[in-house]
Structures are given as structure tokens and as C-alpha cells.
Short mmCIF file of C-alpha atoms (C1' of nucleotides) in Angstrom, two decimals:
data_model
loop_
_atom_site.label_atom_id
_atom_site.label_comp_id
_atom_site.label_asym_id
_atom_site.label_seq_id
_atom_site.Cartn_x
_atom_site.Cartn_y
_atom_site.Cartn_z
CA MET A 188 73.58 103.63 94.61
CA ALA A 189 76.23 104.26 92.00
CA GLU A 190 79.42 102.29 91.86
CA SER A 191 82.16 104.55 93.21
CA PRO A 192 85.21 104.67 90.97
CA PRO A 193 88.57 103.83 92.51
CA LEU A 194 89.79 106.89 94.34
CA LEU A 195 93.34 106.50 93.14
CA ASP A 196 94.44 106.00 89.57
CA PRO A 197 97.50 103.87 88.70
CA VAL A 198 99.84 106.84 88.46
CA GLN A 199 98.76 108.08 91.85
CA LEU A 200 99.21 104.63 93.31
CA GLY A 201 102.71 104.47 91.91
CA ALA A 202 103.60 107.86 93.30
CA TYR A 203 102.15 107.00 96.68
CA PHE A 204 103.93 103.66 96.97
CA ALA A 205 107.23 105.10 95.82
CA LEU A 206 106.90 107.95 98.27
CA ILE A 207 106.27 105.68 101.21
CA GLU A 208 108.99 103.22 100.30
CA VAL A 209 111.59 105.87 99.62
CA VAL A 210 111.03 107.63 102.90
CA ASP A 211 110.85 104.36 104.76
CA LEU A 212 114.24 103.22 103.51
CA LEU A 213 115.76 106.65 103.92
CA ARG A 214 114.48 107.05 107.41
CA HIS A 215 115.68 103.65 108.46
CA ALA A 216 119.17 104.40 107.21
CA ILE A 217 119.19 107.80 108.89
CA GLU A 218 118.05 106.37 112.16
CA GLN A 219 120.87 103.88 112.08
CA GLN A 220 123.40 106.59 111.32
CA LEU A 221 122.13 108.86 114.08
CA ARG A 222 122.18 106.07 116.59
CA GLU A 223 125.67 104.96 115.72
CA ALA A 224 127.21 108.39 115.33
CA GLY A 225 125.54 110.14 118.23
CA ASP A 226 123.22 107.80 120.10
CA LEU A 227 120.19 109.79 119.02
CA SER A 228 116.79 108.79 117.73
CA TYR A 229 115.35 110.72 114.84
CA VAL A 230 112.90 112.52 117.06
CA GLN A 231 115.66 113.52 119.44
CA PHE A 232 117.75 114.77 116.56
CA GLN A 233 114.86 116.80 115.23
CA LEU A 234 114.30 118.40 118.59
CA LEU A 235 117.98 119.21 119.05
CA ALA A 236 118.28 120.54 115.52
CA ARG A 237 115.33 122.80 116.03
CA LEU A 238 116.73 124.15 119.27
CA ASN A 239 120.13 124.56 117.67
CA GLY A 240 118.57 126.72 115.00
CA ALA A 241 116.53 128.84 117.38
CA PRO A 242 117.65 132.40 118.23
CA GLU A 243 118.53 131.73 121.88
CA GLY A 244 118.75 127.97 121.52
CA SER A 245 115.42 127.80 123.31
CA HIS A 246 111.80 126.97 122.73
CA ARG A 247 108.77 126.48 124.87
CA MET A 248 107.65 122.87 125.07
CA THR A 249 104.52 123.58 123.10
CA ASP A 250 106.43 125.19 120.24
CA LEU A 251 108.94 122.38 120.26
CA ALA A 252 106.27 119.79 119.90
CA ASP A 253 104.97 121.27 116.69
CA GLY A 254 105.44 118.87 113.86
CA VAL A 255 107.82 116.59 115.65
CA VAL A 256 105.65 114.79 118.13
CA TYR A 257 101.98 113.99 118.32
CA SER A 258 101.32 113.94 122.04
CA ARG A 259 102.37 116.13 124.93
CA SER A 260 103.49 113.22 127.01
CA GLY A 261 105.65 112.03 124.17
CA LEU A 262 107.49 115.29 124.17
CA THR A 263 107.90 115.26 127.92
CA TYR A 264 109.41 111.81 127.61
CA GLN A 265 111.88 112.81 124.90
CA ALA A 266 112.80 116.07 126.59
CA GLY A 267 113.45 114.09 129.73
CA LEU A 268 115.85 111.82 127.89
CA LEU A 269 117.67 114.75 126.34
CA GLU A 270 117.94 116.44 129.71
CA LYS A 271 119.22 113.31 131.38
CA ALA A 272 121.86 113.12 128.66
CA GLY A 273 122.87 116.71 129.34
CA LEU A 274 121.93 117.90 125.89
CA VAL A 275 119.20 120.32 126.98
CA THR A 276 118.05 122.05 130.13
CA ARG A 277 114.51 122.74 131.21
CA ALA A 278 113.36 125.70 133.25
CA PRO A 279 110.06 127.45 133.91
CA SER A 280 109.46 130.27 131.46
CA PRO A 281 109.83 133.77 132.91
CA GLU A 282 106.76 135.27 131.21
CA ASP A 283 104.40 132.38 131.72
CA GLU A 284 104.96 130.24 134.77
CA ARG A 285 102.98 127.40 133.24
CA SER A 286 105.38 127.04 130.37
CA VAL A 287 108.71 125.30 130.33
CA THR A 288 111.58 126.65 128.29
CA VAL A 289 113.88 124.06 126.82
CA THR A 290 117.41 125.18 125.99
CA ILE A 291 120.13 123.36 124.16
CA THR A 292 123.44 123.04 126.01
CA ASP A 293 126.94 123.24 124.60
CA ALA A 294 127.09 119.49 124.75
CA GLY A 295 123.87 119.42 122.79
CA ARG A 296 125.29 121.66 120.10
CA GLU A 297 128.39 119.53 119.92
CA ARG A 298 126.28 116.44 119.53
CA VAL A 299 124.40 117.97 116.63
CA GLN A 300 127.62 118.96 114.97
CA ARG A 301 129.07 115.53 115.48
CA VAL A 302 126.15 113.85 113.85
CA LEU A 303 125.48 116.28 111.03
CA PRO A 304 128.10 115.31 108.44
CA GLY A 305 127.12 111.67 108.47
CA HIS A 306 123.48 112.60 108.33
CA ALA A 307 123.99 114.79 105.29
CA GLU A 308 126.08 112.09 103.70
CA VAL A 309 123.31 109.52 103.99
CA VAL A 310 120.67 111.87 102.62
CA SER A 311 122.93 112.94 99.83
CA ARG A 312 123.89 109.43 98.82
CA MET A 313 120.52 107.76 99.15
CA LEU A 314 118.11 110.46 98.12
CA PHE A 315 119.91 112.92 95.89
CA GLN A 316 122.47 110.89 94.05
CA PRO A 317 120.04 109.81 91.32
CA LEU A 318 118.55 113.32 90.97
CA SER A 319 119.84 116.29 89.00
CA GLY A 320 119.83 119.79 90.43
CA LYS A 321 116.82 120.54 88.31
CA ASP A 322 115.10 117.43 89.59
CA VAL A 323 115.60 118.48 93.16
CA GLU A 324 114.10 121.88 92.46
CA THR A 325 111.12 120.25 90.86
CA LEU A 326 110.70 117.86 93.75
CA ALA A 327 110.88 120.64 96.30
CA GLY A 328 108.41 122.64 94.26
CA LEU A 329 105.94 119.78 94.24
CA LEU A 330 106.23 118.95 97.91
CA GLN A 331 105.96 122.50 99.15
CA PRO A 332 102.27 122.94 98.36
CA VAL A 333 101.52 119.48 99.72
CA ARG A 334 103.23 120.34 102.94
CA GLU A 335 101.31 123.57 103.28
CA HIS A 336 98.09 121.84 102.45
CA MET A 337 98.68 119.24 105.13
CA ARG A 338 99.64 121.81 107.68
CA SER A 339 96.62 123.95 107.08
CA THR A 340 94.04 121.21 106.75
CA PRO A 341 92.49 120.17 110.01
CA PRO A 342 92.91 116.42 110.41
CA ARG A 343 89.40 115.30 109.56
CA SER A 344 88.72 113.91 113.01
CA ALA A 345 89.78 117.12 114.66
CA ALA A 346 89.04 117.00 118.36
CA ARG A 347 91.76 114.49 119.05
CA ARG A 348 94.54 116.73 117.83
CA ARG A 349 93.75 120.14 119.20
CA ARG A 350 97.16 119.94 120.78
CA ARG A 351 100.01 118.74 118.71
CA MET B 244 142.85 119.49 106.02
CA ALA B 245 140.49 121.30 103.70
CA GLU B 246 137.22 122.68 104.91
CA SER B 247 134.50 120.40 103.60
CA PRO B 248 131.61 122.23 101.97
CA PRO B 249 128.13 121.57 103.29
CA LEU B 250 126.93 118.38 101.70
CA LEU B 251 123.42 119.66 101.14
CA ASP B 252 122.50 122.93 99.48
CA PRO B 253 119.43 124.92 100.56
CA VAL B 254 117.21 123.51 97.85
CA GLN B 255 118.15 119.98 98.80
CA LEU B 256 117.50 120.74 102.44
CA GLY B 257 114.10 122.10 101.58
CA ALA B 258 113.22 119.05 99.53
CA TYR B 259 114.46 116.71 102.23
CA PHE B 260 112.57 118.42 105.05
CA ALA B 261 109.39 118.64 103.03
CA LEU B 262 109.65 115.00 102.07
CA ILE B 263 110.04 113.84 105.63
CA GLU B 264 107.32 116.06 106.99
CA VAL B 265 104.84 115.19 104.29
CA VAL B 266 105.27 111.48 104.72
CA ASP B 267 105.25 111.78 108.47
CA LEU B 268 101.90 113.56 108.51
CA LEU B 269 100.47 111.32 105.84
CA ARG B 270 101.54 108.18 107.54
CA HIS B 271 100.21 109.28 110.88
CA ALA B 272 96.82 109.99 109.35
CA ILE B 273 96.80 106.68 107.51
CA GLU B 274 97.70 104.76 110.61
CA GLN B 275 94.83 106.32 112.45
CA GLN B 276 92.43 105.48 109.64
CA LEU B 277 93.60 101.88 109.39
CA ARG B 278 93.33 101.41 113.11
CA GLU B 279 89.86 102.86 113.34
CA ALA B 280 88.44 101.27 110.21
CA GLY B 281 90.00 97.85 110.50
CA ASP B 282 92.15 97.57 113.61
CA LEU B 283 95.29 97.21 111.51
CA SER B 284 98.72 98.74 111.81
CA TYR B 285 100.38 100.01 108.67
CA VAL B 286 102.76 97.06 108.57
CA GLN B 287 99.91 94.62 108.94
CA PHE B 288 98.01 96.36 106.19
CA GLN B 289 101.03 96.21 103.91
CA LEU B 290 101.44 92.51 104.53
CA LEU B 291 97.77 91.80 103.92
CA ALA B 292 97.70 93.96 100.82
CA ARG B 293 100.69 92.15 99.40
CA LEU B 294 99.13 88.76 100.05
CA ASN B 295 95.85 89.96 98.63
CA GLY B 296 97.62 90.89 95.43
CA ALA B 297 99.57 87.65 95.13
CA PRO B 298 98.51 84.96 92.64
CA GLU B 299 97.42 82.38 95.20
CA GLY B 300 97.11 84.79 98.06
CA SER B 301 100.33 83.31 99.41
CA HIS B 302 103.96 84.17 99.97
CA ARG B 303 106.84 82.57 101.73
CA MET B 304 107.85 84.43 104.90
CA THR B 305 111.10 85.55 103.36
CA ASP B 306 109.40 87.05 100.33
CA LEU B 307 106.80 88.69 102.50
CA ALA B 308 109.42 90.39 104.59
CA ASP B 309 110.94 92.17 101.64
CA GLY B 310 110.58 95.86 101.97
CA VAL B 311 108.02 95.77 104.74
CA VAL B 312 110.00 94.66 107.73
CA TYR B 313 113.62 94.85 108.72
CA SER B 314 114.08 91.80 110.88
CA ARG B 315 112.96 88.21 110.66
CA SER B 316 111.59 88.17 114.18
CA GLY B 317 109.59 91.27 113.41
CA LEU B 318 107.83 89.46 110.63
CA THR B 319 107.21 86.39 112.76
CA TYR B 320 105.62 88.67 115.32
CA GLN B 321 103.35 90.41 112.83
CA ALA B 322 102.43 87.19 111.05
CA GLY B 323 101.56 85.76 114.43
CA LEU B 324 99.20 88.62 115.12
CA LEU B 325 97.55 88.30 111.73
CA GLU B 326 97.14 84.57 112.22
CA LYS B 327 95.68 85.01 115.68
CA ALA B 328 93.19 87.44 114.16
CA GLY B 329 92.24 84.86 111.54
CA LEU B 330 93.40 87.02 108.65
CA VAL B 331 96.13 84.66 107.44
CA THR B 332 97.13 81.04 107.85
CA ARG B 333 100.63 79.64 108.08
CA ALA B 334 101.74 76.25 106.87
CA PRO B 335 105.03 74.62 105.99
CA SER B 336 105.86 75.01 102.32
CA PRO B 337 105.48 71.83 100.26
CA GLU B 338 108.68 72.22 98.21
CA ASP B 339 110.94 73.39 101.01
CA GLU B 340 110.18 72.12 104.48
CA ARG B 341 112.14 74.92 106.03
CA SER B 342 109.90 77.58 104.58
CA VAL B 343 106.53 78.74 105.80
CA THR B 344 103.82 79.73 103.37
CA VAL B 345 101.54 82.50 104.55
CA THR B 346 98.10 82.65 102.96
CA ILE B 347 95.43 85.29 103.28
CA THR B 348 92.02 84.05 104.41
CA ASP B 349 88.61 85.21 103.26
CA ALA B 350 88.37 87.23 106.42
CA GLY B 351 91.70 88.78 105.53
CA ARG B 352 90.48 89.78 102.09
CA GLU B 353 87.33 91.21 103.57
CA ARG B 354 89.37 93.22 106.00
CA VAL B 355 91.45 94.70 103.23
CA GLN B 356 88.33 95.59 101.30
CA ARG B 357 86.77 97.16 104.33
CA VAL B 358 89.75 99.38 104.95
CA LEU B 359 90.63 100.31 101.40
CA PRO B 360 88.13 103.06 100.58
CA GLY B 361 89.02 105.08 103.65
CA HIS B 362 92.68 104.55 103.01
CA ALA B 363 92.40 105.83 99.47
CA GLU B 364 90.33 108.74 100.66
CA VAL B 365 93.00 109.86 103.12
CA VAL B 366 95.77 109.59 100.55
CA SER B 367 93.71 111.36 97.97
CA ARG B 368 92.71 114.19 100.23
CA MET B 369 96.00 114.78 101.99
CA LEU B 370 98.55 114.03 99.30
CA PHE B 371 96.95 114.52 95.92
CA GLN B 372 94.42 117.26 96.43
CA PRO B 373 96.98 120.05 95.90
CA LEU B 374 98.58 118.32 92.90
CA SER B 375 97.51 118.30 89.26
CA GLY B 376 97.54 115.14 87.20
CA LYS B 377 100.67 116.37 85.54
CA ASP B 378 102.25 117.04 88.93
CA VAL B 379 101.56 113.50 90.04
CA GLU B 380 103.19 112.11 86.93
CA THR B 381 106.22 114.27 87.54
CA LEU B 382 106.41 113.23 91.16
CA ALA B 383 106.15 109.55 90.29
CA GLY B 384 108.81 110.03 87.63
CA LEU B 385 111.19 111.59 90.11
CA LEU B 386 110.66 109.05 92.84
CA GLN B 387 110.97 106.02 90.63
CA PRO B 388 114.72 106.31 90.05
CA VAL B 389 115.29 107.12 93.69
CA ARG B 390 113.41 104.05 94.71
CA GLU B 391 115.41 101.89 92.34
CA HIS B 392 118.63 103.44 93.48
CA MET B 393 117.81 102.72 97.11
CA ARG B 394 116.79 99.17 96.36
CA SER B 395 119.92 98.39 94.43
CA THR B 396 122.42 100.14 96.65
CA PRO B 397 123.76 97.99 99.46
CA PRO B 398 123.18 99.78 102.75
CA ARG B 399 126.66 101.02 103.46
CA SER B 400 127.06 98.90 106.56
CA ALA B 401 126.08 95.78 104.73
CA ALA B 402 126.62 92.78 106.98
CA ARG B 403 123.79 93.74 109.28
CA ARG B 404 121.16 93.58 106.59
CA ARG B 405 121.93 90.44 104.67
CA ARG B 406 118.47 89.42 105.66
CA ARG B 407 115.70 91.87 105.25
"C1'" DT C 145 87.71 127.56 132.98
"C1'" DA C 146 91.36 126.91 129.81
"C1'" DT C 147 96.14 126.00 129.14
"C1'" DT C 148 100.87 124.02 130.12
"C1'" DG C 149 103.20 120.33 131.33
"C1'" DT C 150 104.07 115.89 134.04
"C1'" DT C 151 103.15 111.25 135.66
"C1'" DA C 152 101.40 106.64 135.73
"C1'" DT C 153 100.33 103.09 133.05
"C1'" DA C 154 99.58 100.06 129.47
"C1'" DC C 155 100.63 98.67 125.01
"C1'" DT C 156 102.80 98.13 120.44
"C1'" DC C 157 106.60 97.41 117.96
"C1'" DT C 158 111.44 96.31 117.01
"C1'" DA C 159 115.78 93.96 117.32
"C1'" DT C 160 119.44 90.71 119.02
"C1'" DA C 161 120.83 86.36 120.15
"C1'" DA C 162 120.10 81.63 120.92
"C1'" DC C 163 117.80 77.84 119.12
"C1'" DT C 164 115.45 74.17 115.99
"C1'" DA C 165 114.90 72.00 111.75
"C1'" DT C 166 115.60 71.27 106.98
"C1'" DA C 167 118.75 71.60 102.52
"C1'" DT D 278 127.45 74.69 106.62
"C1'" DA D 279 123.92 77.66 105.19
"C1'" DT D 280 119.14 78.87 105.19
"C1'" DA D 281 114.15 79.48 107.12
"C1'" DG D 282 111.79 80.55 110.84
"C1'" DT D 283 110.69 80.88 115.95
"C1'" DT D 284 111.32 82.19 120.72
"C1'" DA D 285 112.86 84.70 124.63
"C1'" DT D 286 113.84 88.86 126.09
"C1'" DA D 287 114.77 93.45 126.55
"C1'" DG D 288 114.27 98.15 125.24
"C1'" DA D 289 112.43 102.21 122.94
"C1'" DG D 290 108.59 104.78 121.88
"C1'" DT D 291 103.69 106.22 121.98
"C1'" DA D 292 99.24 107.49 123.73
"C1'" DT D 293 95.43 108.07 127.16
"C1'" DA D 294 93.81 109.65 131.29
"C1'" DA D 295 94.33 111.68 135.69
"C1'" DC D 296 96.64 115.25 137.83
"C1'" DA D 297 98.89 119.87 139.48
"C1'" DA D 298 99.81 124.57 138.72
"C1'" DT D 299 99.31 128.87 136.52
"C1'" DA D 300 96.50 132.40 133.51
#
DNA sequence: TATTGTTATACTCTATAACTATA
DNA sequence: TATAGTTATAGAGTATAACAATA
């Protein structure tokens, strides 16, 4: 049996560690800002923001889950919190009685607006301040293919994640 | 009052979203791998890895906390779990009786070794597969200054984080 | 039968505040 | 007084499995 070479070279390790640390610090700061400015968790903000950007301010639960949450029950839980807070409503979908349509309320839109400036400020200050415009383009250009690759690649132990 | 321009331009938004999504998916996959291969959470793995890389396999609690955990009690909790699992030991520091020195055990080192190949495989496959060697260098070069900037910048609401 | 969503439940993790002990 | 760490406690979030209803 041959000795397997290390799977990651030093440059890769550096990129990986930096990536994780940067996002960790950024995310922590954002979560604090969202909590203080609008009493929202990051997941809740993501859900609201997605609804806010949707044509009718609505999505089916299944569509909402995509990319934000990893289990159905997790989404039900978060949607329940948002509903209790009056930021969304839930109603059976007209076309498919099994589905639930989640809709953002006016209060929900206001909440997003209230939180947005501070959110952008944190991202701008922490992430983009040390980067030039050209840098940001480069960064976006590098991450785009990675994102697509991750989205399209079935998580190696598939079964478990049929439903995201 | 002047209308404030959006703080983030479309390219920045794209970079930001991609960054968050990529790390989110990556981290989720890694956490699954670590749990299955070695019954470790990411935080626990980070702590063990740091100890494993330390000169004597030891760190004071305070040093250990740095960058991995955001509250002292959180570290006590995780260190307690690792100790209960026999992966580290804790003992009062010789020089400063207030401090606790955490040391990785042989079992701890074995655990890290057991988990490492799979970890590297996930990172390699998910993150680096779509990137060229040159891309990785560029990415590392972009993230490095951001990382340093974040480390050196006091979190705007300082007081709360005197102790990390 | 397959899909959509909810519920019950159990568990992990995090954070705040109060506390102990040493410097 | 300040620092290092622990404990008690409470809360937020997540995931699995069992379930009900619709397609």
C-alpha cells in the first residue's frame, strides 16, 4: 500500500483556514447586529430577506428551505417563530393543498428594512474595507464556481439529504 | 437629510452571498464527517487540532479560547467534554495557579489522526476541486488581509468582548 | 405510494451572571 | 482590584422519527 500524500498543500490549508475564520468572525458580528437591531437570528433574517425579494412576498415552505435550513422540522420551527412575531403568515397553497405558502407581512418588510443598513454596514466594514473594487470582483469570480459546484454535487452520503 | 446610497454594490452583494453560502455548505459537510468519523464537533476538532500542533501539546485555557470560542464558559464546557472523553487532561498551571493547562492525550492525537484524512477529503472535494492552483493562491491572498483586518479591528461594541 | 408539512422529543451548544481562587 | 476559570441556569437551535393529509 502506497503512502498517500497529504490531500491539502500549505497554500490550500491557508486558504481554508482563512476562509473559515473570516466567515466565523463575520457571521458572529452579523448575528449580534441582527439580534440587537431587529431581534432576528441569521436564519430568520435570511428567510425574511428571501420572502421580501420574492414576487408576491411568498414562497412555499419547500422552496423557502432551500439553502437556508437543513431539515424540514427546522424550517417549521423558524417559520413558527416568524409567524408568532407577526412577520409572516402561513396558509395552505391554493394549487396544492399539501403545501403551505409563507408570506411576508408589512411588519416583516419593515423589520427587514430596519435591520438592513446596520447589516450592510457590518459587512462593508469587516469584509470589504481591506479589499479594492478589483479584489471584490476577483473574490466573487472565484467563489461563484465553488458555489455552483457545491450546489450541483450530491453530498457524498446522499440519502440523508434528499430533502433540504 | 440626504438619501444614503446603498452600502453594498451588486458585486459586493454577490461576493458576500457566495461567501456565506459556500462556507455554510462546507461547514455542514465537515461537521457531518467529523461526527461520523470521530464523534467530534467542529469546535472540538479545532481545539484538539490546535493542541496537537502545540509544542508540548498544551495550552492555557485562555490561549485555547482564542478564535475558537466566544465565551469562557463555552470553552469550559467543551474542554469538559473532551476531558470526559479522555482526549485531553486539565491541570493547574505551574507558573500561575489561576490558570489551567490543557494537554492533549495519546487518545486525543489518535482521534485527530483518525479524522484528518476524511476531513481533508471533504475540503478538497467541495472547496478546491473547481479551483486551479493559481486560483487558490489568489483566494488565500485575498482572504489574508481580511483576516488580519478582522483580527485587529475591535468589534465595534467592544466592552462585551474583552474576553474571547 | 410519494410528497408536504407538523409535532414530539431529545440533545447540543451558547451565553450571562454569580462565584471561587490566585496575582 | 484584576484575572483565570467554573458552575448554574436558561434559552435558542437542530435533527430524527412518527404522524396526518393530500397528490
